[in-house]
mmCIF file of C-alpha atoms in Angstrom:
data_model
loop_
_atom_site.group_PDB
_atom_site.id
_atom_site.type_symbol
_atom_site.label_atom_id
_atom_site.label_comp_id
_atom_site.label_asym_id
_atom_site.label_seq_id
_atom_site.Cartn_x
_atom_site.Cartn_y
_atom_site.Cartn_z
ATOM 1 C CA MET A 101 12.599 -29.374 -12.216
ATOM 2 C CA PRO A 102 11.728 -26.353 -14.761
ATOM 3 C CA ALA A 103 14.800 -24.641 -16.059
ATOM 4 C CA PRO A 104 16.690 -21.556 -14.664
ATOM 5 C CA ASP A 105 15.267 -18.025 -15.952
ATOM 6 C CA PRO A 106 18.215 -16.273 -17.868
ATOM 7 C CA LEU A 107 16.835 -12.889 -17.314
ATOM 8 C CA ALA A 108 16.519 -13.765 -13.347
ATOM 9 C CA LEU A 109 19.203 -11.140 -12.111
ATOM 10 C CA TYR A 110 17.907 -9.128 -14.619
ATOM 11 C CA LYS A 111 14.604 -9.078 -13.267
ATOM 12 C CA ALA A 112 15.602 -8.497 -9.853
ATOM 13 C CA VAL A 113 18.185 -5.617 -10.009
ATOM 14 C CA MET A 114 15.993 -3.362 -12.536
ATOM 15 C CA GLY A 115 12.654 -4.314 -11.733
ATOM 16 C CA ASP A 116 9.699 -4.419 -13.540
ATOM 17 C CA ALA A 117 10.867 -2.395 -16.573
ATOM 18 C CA TRP A 118 10.010 -5.683 -18.528
ATOM 19 C CA GLY A 119 6.931 -7.419 -18.578
ATOM 20 C CA GLU A 120 3.663 -5.525 -19.617
ATOM 21 C CA ASP A 121 5.638 -2.145 -20.364
ATOM 22 C CA TYR A 122 8.088 -4.342 -22.683
ATOM 23 C CA GLN A 123 4.945 -5.684 -24.639
ATOM 24 C CA LYS A 124 2.856 -2.628 -24.864
ATOM 25 C CA ALA A 125 6.602 -1.069 -26.759
ATOM 26 C CA LYS A 126 6.528 -4.232 -28.723
ATOM 27 C CA VAL A 127 2.946 -3.469 -29.919
ATOM 28 C CA ARG A 128 3.310 0.572 -30.656
ATOM 29 C CA LYS A 129 6.918 -0.673 -32.413
ATOM 30 C CA ALA A 130 4.645 -2.551 -34.861
ATOM 31 C CA GLU A 131 1.986 -0.344 -35.668
ATOM 32 C CA ALA A 132 4.585 2.505 -36.440
ATOM 33 C CA VAL A 133 6.413 -0.161 -38.856
ATOM 34 C CA GLU A 134 3.491 -1.184 -40.184
ATOM 35 C CA ARG A 135 1.957 2.824 -40.496
ATOM 36 C CA THR A 136 5.049 3.432 -42.511
ATOM 37 C CA ASP A 137 4.633 -0.035 -44.894
ATOM 38 C CA ARG A 138 1.350 1.991 -45.819
ATOM 39 C CA SER A 139 2.630 5.147 -46.600
ATOM 40 C CA TYR A 140 5.272 3.816 -49.076
ATOM 41 C CA LYS A 141 2.682 1.268 -50.202
ATOM 42 C CA ARG A 142 0.765 4.321 -51.524
ATOM 43 C CA ASP A 143 3.024 6.212 -54.098
ATOM 44 C CA GLY A 144 6.581 4.214 -53.529
ATOM 45 C CA LYS A 145 8.498 6.235 -51.639
ATOM 46 C CA PRO A 146 8.225 6.947 -47.357
ATOM 47 C CA SER A 147 6.086 10.066 -46.163
ATOM 48 C CA VAL A 148 8.300 13.338 -45.866
ATOM 49 C CA ARG A 149 6.596 13.078 -41.958
ATOM 50 C CA ASN A 150 8.128 9.267 -41.202
ATOM 51 C CA LEU A 151 11.955 10.662 -43.093
ATOM 52 C CA ALA A 152 11.749 13.784 -40.943
ATOM 53 C CA LYS A 153 11.093 11.670 -37.765
ATOM 54 C CA LYS A 154 13.633 9.000 -38.544
ATOM 55 C CA ALA A 155 16.246 11.649 -39.037
ATOM 56 C CA SER A 156 15.390 13.628 -36.120
ATOM 57 C CA GLY A 157 14.605 10.933 -33.755
ATOM 58 C CA SER A 158 12.515 11.538 -30.343
ATOM 59 C CA ARG A 159 13.417 14.566 -28.401
ATOM 60 C CA SER A 160 11.169 13.719 -25.486
ATOM 61 C CA ALA A 161 12.335 14.211 -21.661
ATOM 62 C CA VAL A 162 12.172 10.457 -20.690
ATOM 63 C CA PHE A 163 11.883 10.136 -17.127
ATOM 64 C CA LYS A 164 10.388 6.424 -15.546
ATOM 65 C CA ARG A 165 10.129 5.242 -11.852
ATOM 66 C CA ILE A 166 10.988 1.648 -12.454
ATOM 67 C CA ARG A 167 7.692 -0.609 -11.173
ATOM 68 C CA LYS A 168 9.062 -3.206 -8.041
ATOM 69 C CA GLY A 169 12.688 -1.704 -8.753
ATOM 70 C CA GLY A 170 12.675 -1.012 -4.694
ATOM 71 C CA CYS A 171 15.048 -2.873 -2.385
ATOM 72 C CA LYS A 172 13.590 -4.371 0.490
ATOM 73 C CA THR A 173 16.812 -5.649 2.046
ATOM 74 C CA ARG A 174 20.475 -4.857 2.077
ATOM 75 C CA LYS A 175 21.364 -7.370 -0.165
ATOM 76 C CA SER A 176 19.437 -6.637 -3.174
ATOM 77 C CA LEU A 177 20.005 -3.087 -2.553
ATOM 78 C CA ARG A 178 23.935 -4.228 -3.111
ATOM 79 C CA THR A 179 23.304 -6.197 -6.214
ATOM 80 C CA GLN A 180 21.473 -3.524 -7.570
ATOM 81 C CA ILE A 181 24.154 -0.948 -6.906
ATOM 82 C CA SER A 182 26.730 -3.003 -8.211
ATOM 83 C CA TYR A 183 24.838 -3.693 -11.480
ATOM 84 C CA VAL A 184 24.558 -0.389 -12.290
ATOM 85 C CA ASN A 185 27.703 1.101 -11.253
ATOM 86 C CA ASP A 186 30.051 -1.587 -12.613
ATOM 87 C CA LYS A 187 28.432 -0.849 -16.362
ATOM 88 C CA ALA A 188 28.483 2.879 -15.960
ATOM 89 C CA ALA A 189 30.713 5.548 -17.882
ATOM 90 C CA LEU A 190 30.785 7.345 -14.567
ATOM 91 C CA THR A 191 28.883 7.896 -11.201
ATOM 92 C CA PHE A 192 27.775 10.397 -8.640
ATOM 93 C CA THR A 193 26.441 10.754 -5.465
ATOM 94 C CA ASN A 194 25.147 13.201 -2.616
ATOM 95 C CA ALA A 195 27.567 11.961 -0.163
ATOM 96 C CA MET A 196 31.144 12.950 0.017
ATOM 97 C CA ILE A 197 32.988 10.289 -1.402
ATOM 98 C CA ARG A 198 36.500 10.571 -3.738
ATOM 99 C CA LEU A 199 35.938 8.242 -6.713
ATOM 100 C CA GLY A 200 39.032 6.324 -8.445
ATOM 101 C CA GLU A 201 39.850 6.847 -11.875
ATOM 102 C CA THR A 202 37.688 4.679 -13.347
ATOM 103 C CA GLY A 203 34.415 6.791 -12.102
ATOM 104 C CA GLN A 204 33.272 4.080 -10.223
ATOM 105 C CA LEU A 205 32.686 3.335 -6.957
ATOM 106 C CA SER A 206 35.366 0.880 -4.944
ATOM 107 C CA GLU A 207 33.725 -2.306 -3.705
ATOM 108 C CA GLY A 208 34.235 -0.719 -0.239
ATOM 109 C CA GLN A 209 32.256 2.878 -1.158
ATOM 110 C CA LYS A 210 28.927 0.591 -2.227
ATOM 111 C CA ASP A 211 29.348 -0.913 1.153
ATOM 112 C CA SER A 212 29.305 2.158 2.640
ATOM 113 C CA ILE A 213 26.573 3.230 0.573
ATOM 114 C CA CYS A 214 24.138 0.105 1.967
ATOM 115 C CA ASP A 215 25.099 0.354 5.552
ATOM 116 C CA SER A 216 23.960 4.087 5.835
ATOM 117 C CA TRP A 217 21.056 3.645 4.132
ATOM 118 C CA GLN A 218 20.149 0.383 6.009
ATOM 119 C CA ASP A 219 20.551 2.159 9.108
ATOM 120 C CA THR A 220 17.192 4.238 8.438
ATOM 121 C CA TRP A 221 15.401 1.518 7.391
ATOM 122 C CA ARG A 222 12.539 0.490 9.900
ATOM 123 C CA GLY A 223 10.118 -2.333 9.749
ATOM 124 C CA SER A 224 8.774 -3.512 6.224
ATOM 125 C CA SER A 225 7.949 -1.757 3.044
ATOM 126 C CA LYS A 226 5.539 -3.344 0.319
ATOM 127 C CA LEU A 227 7.581 -1.599 -2.962
ATOM 128 C CA GLY A 228 10.962 -1.242 -1.046
ATOM 129 C CA PHE A 229 13.026 1.227 0.797
ATOM 130 C CA THR A 230 14.403 2.343 -2.615
ATOM 131 C CA SER A 231 13.467 4.042 -5.647
ATOM 132 C CA HIS A 232 15.180 3.072 -8.981
ATOM 133 C CA MET A 233 14.386 5.750 -11.483
ATOM 134 C CA LEU A 234 15.629 6.343 -14.855
ATOM 135 C CA LEU A 235 16.227 10.043 -17.207
ATOM 136 C CA SER A 236 16.559 9.161 -20.959
ATOM 137 C CA PHE A 237 17.726 11.566 -23.504
ATOM 138 C CA PRO A 238 17.841 11.585 -27.350
ATOM 139 C CA PRO A 239 20.795 9.750 -28.979
ATOM 140 C CA ALA A 240 22.508 12.972 -29.858
ATOM 141 C CA VAL A 241 23.213 14.318 -25.912
ATOM 142 C CA SER A 242 26.357 13.140 -24.455
ATOM 143 C CA VAL A 243 27.964 11.503 -22.274
ATOM 144 C CA ASP A 244 29.284 14.884 -20.346
ATOM 145 C CA GLN A 245 25.715 16.591 -21.010
ATOM 146 C CA VAL A 246 23.507 13.596 -19.183
ATOM 147 C CA ARG A 247 26.083 13.885 -16.561
ATOM 148 C CA ASP A 248 25.784 17.569 -16.155
ATOM 149 C CA ILE A 249 21.956 17.591 -16.282
ATOM 150 C CA ALA A 250 21.489 14.736 -13.877
ATOM 151 C CA MET A 251 23.348 16.881 -11.254
ATOM 152 C CA ASP A 252 21.273 19.315 -11.290
ATOM 153 C CA TRP A 253 18.121 17.652 -11.782
ATOM 154 C CA CYS A 254 18.788 15.529 -8.330
ATOM 155 C CA GLU A 255 20.409 18.536 -6.582
ATOM 156 C CA HIS A 256 16.919 20.136 -7.210
ATOM 157 C CA PHE A 257 15.151 16.921 -6.344
ATOM 158 C CA PHE A 258 16.966 15.823 -3.466
ATOM 159 C CA GLU A 259 18.755 18.406 -2.073
ATOM 160 C CA SER A 260 17.652 21.697 -2.182
ATOM 161 C CA GLY A 261 14.572 21.072 0.385
ATOM 162 C CA HIS A 262 12.026 22.149 -1.889
ATOM 163 C CA TYR A 263 9.853 19.110 -1.267
ATOM 164 C CA GLU A 264 9.605 18.485 2.429
ATOM 165 C CA ASP A 265 13.183 16.993 2.980
ATOM 166 C CA THR A 266 16.507 16.005 1.376
ATOM 167 C CA TRP A 267 17.168 12.280 0.276
ATOM 168 C CA ASP A 268 20.395 10.005 -0.381
ATOM 169 C CA TYR A 269 21.003 8.926 -3.984
ATOM 170 C CA PHE A 270 23.517 7.717 -6.093
ATOM 171 C CA VAL A 271 23.678 8.156 -10.314
ATOM 172 C CA ALA A 272 24.813 5.860 -12.643
ATOM 173 C CA ILE A 273 25.453 7.366 -16.015
ATOM 174 C CA HIS A 274 25.256 4.412 -18.810
ATOM 175 C CA ASP A 275 26.119 5.179 -22.498
ATOM 176 C CA ASP A 276 26.079 1.057 -23.699
ATOM 177 C CA ARG A 277 22.697 1.772 -25.661
ATOM 178 C CA GLU A 278 21.974 4.659 -28.453
ATOM 179 C CA ASN A 279 20.327 6.823 -25.802
ATOM 180 C CA ASN A 280 22.514 7.328 -23.321
ATOM 181 C CA HIS A 281 20.963 7.420 -19.527
ATOM 182 C CA ALA A 282 20.955 7.984 -15.735
ATOM 183 C CA HIS A 283 19.563 5.433 -13.330
ATOM 184 C CA ILE A 284 19.207 7.224 -10.001
ATOM 185 C CA ILE A 285 18.368 4.681 -7.114
ATOM 186 C CA LEU A 286 17.337 6.754 -4.195
ATOM 187 C CA ASN A 287 16.702 6.306 -0.173
ATOM 188 C CA ASN A 288 13.527 6.825 0.212
ATOM 189 C CA ARG A 289 13.997 7.875 4.083
ATOM 190 C CA GLY A 290 14.261 11.438 4.129
ATOM 191 C CA ASN A 291 17.600 12.966 6.024
ATOM 192 C CA ASP A 292 16.023 15.950 7.687
ATOM 193 C CA PHE A 293 12.383 15.187 8.886
ATOM 194 C CA GLY A 294 12.140 11.411 8.154
ATOM 195 C CA THR A 295 9.862 11.973 5.198
ATOM 196 C CA TRP A 296 8.813 9.113 2.617
ATOM 197 C CA PHE A 297 10.208 10.043 -0.883
ATOM 198 C CA SER A 298 6.653 9.141 -3.471
ATOM 199 C CA CYS A 299 6.456 9.607 -6.777
ATOM 200 C CA TRP A 300 3.398 9.701 -8.707
ATOM 201 C CA ARG A 301 0.339 11.695 -9.299
ATOM 202 C CA ASP A 302 -0.504 12.894 -5.950
ATOM 203 C CA GLY A 303 2.769 12.667 -4.091
ATOM 204 C CA ILE A 304 5.705 14.351 -3.076
ATOM 205 C CA VAL A 305 6.235 14.850 -6.694
ATOM 206 C CA SER A 306 4.780 13.494 -9.885
ATOM 207 C CA PRO A 307 6.227 12.163 -12.907
ATOM 208 C CA GLN A 308 5.404 14.747 -14.834
ATOM 209 C CA LEU A 309 6.996 17.403 -12.233
ATOM 210 C CA MET A 310 10.082 15.437 -12.887
ATOM 211 C CA ARG A 311 10.105 15.308 -17.042
ATOM 212 C CA GLU A 312 9.420 19.763 -16.683
ATOM 213 C CA VAL A 313 11.963 20.323 -14.740
ATOM 214 C CA GLN A 314 14.375 17.883 -17.046
ATOM 215 C CA ALA A 315 13.473 19.712 -20.054
ATOM 216 C CA ASP A 316 13.810 23.241 -18.176
ATOM 217 C CA ILE A 317 17.661 21.968 -17.002
ATOM 218 C CA ALA A 318 18.754 20.306 -19.812
ATOM 219 C CA GLU A 319 17.890 23.771 -21.845
ATOM 220 C CA LYS A 320 20.698 25.457 -20.229
ATOM 221 C CA TYR A 321 23.093 23.016 -21.356
ATOM 222 C CA GLY A 322 21.748 23.486 -24.800
ATOM 223 C CA VAL A 323 19.784 20.451 -25.266
ATOM 224 C CA VAL A 324 15.739 21.022 -26.407
ATOM 225 C CA LEU A 325 13.715 18.466 -25.079
ATOM 226 C CA GLU A 326 9.798 18.069 -25.471
ATOM 227 C CA LEU A 327 7.338 17.148 -23.132
ATOM 228 C CA SER A 328 4.420 14.594 -23.576
ATOM 229 C CA LEU A 329 2.209 13.955 -21.302
ATOM 230 C CA ILE A 330 1.499 10.049 -22.290
ATOM 231 C CA ASN A 331 5.344 8.699 -21.137
ATOM 232 C CA ILE A 332 5.322 5.838 -18.806
ATOM 233 C CA SER A 333 5.816 7.098 -15.845
#
């Protein structure tokens, strides 16, 4: 009998933000280290460019729709919401839910979201009835700034009606890594017309549009983000 995978829960909840993308990131990191070593060996000190990059860090607008992060059952949605909620510095949702002092959903509130979303699901979905997305920011961006930017960003895409419909969502802001970030879990079934949410180059919205709006909103809160066409989407 094969040994259990210690990362099984993480993979089930977080989707395929692992595997191929993780290996590519390792390769890119190794190549960057090699380039830095070469520049140091040429003259005995790191290049000005590498010092500047190390000091400033990446300022890219990072948006990612997590592959295989969609939930196909109420149980998997409940597990995913619990995972991101219970590690969150704070959370919010478009639903009229009053959060407690912890800033997180209670067990009953988690159940309420899962029940209401499940009621809109019909048939089956190969990629899941929900979407799991991520907005990430440079290290200097505070939790409060991430919250404000993510709130405006979600309102723009999911509540404004500018993109054929409106959608229910839940957001958890995490500060457990160097880069504060927001997890967005979205019910793919639209509230007004039943429009199915899609995020790809020819979808309801594109990953690049998501990043552009992230950068535009961030600027209002004093956060300057760079746009890149090579971000993983």
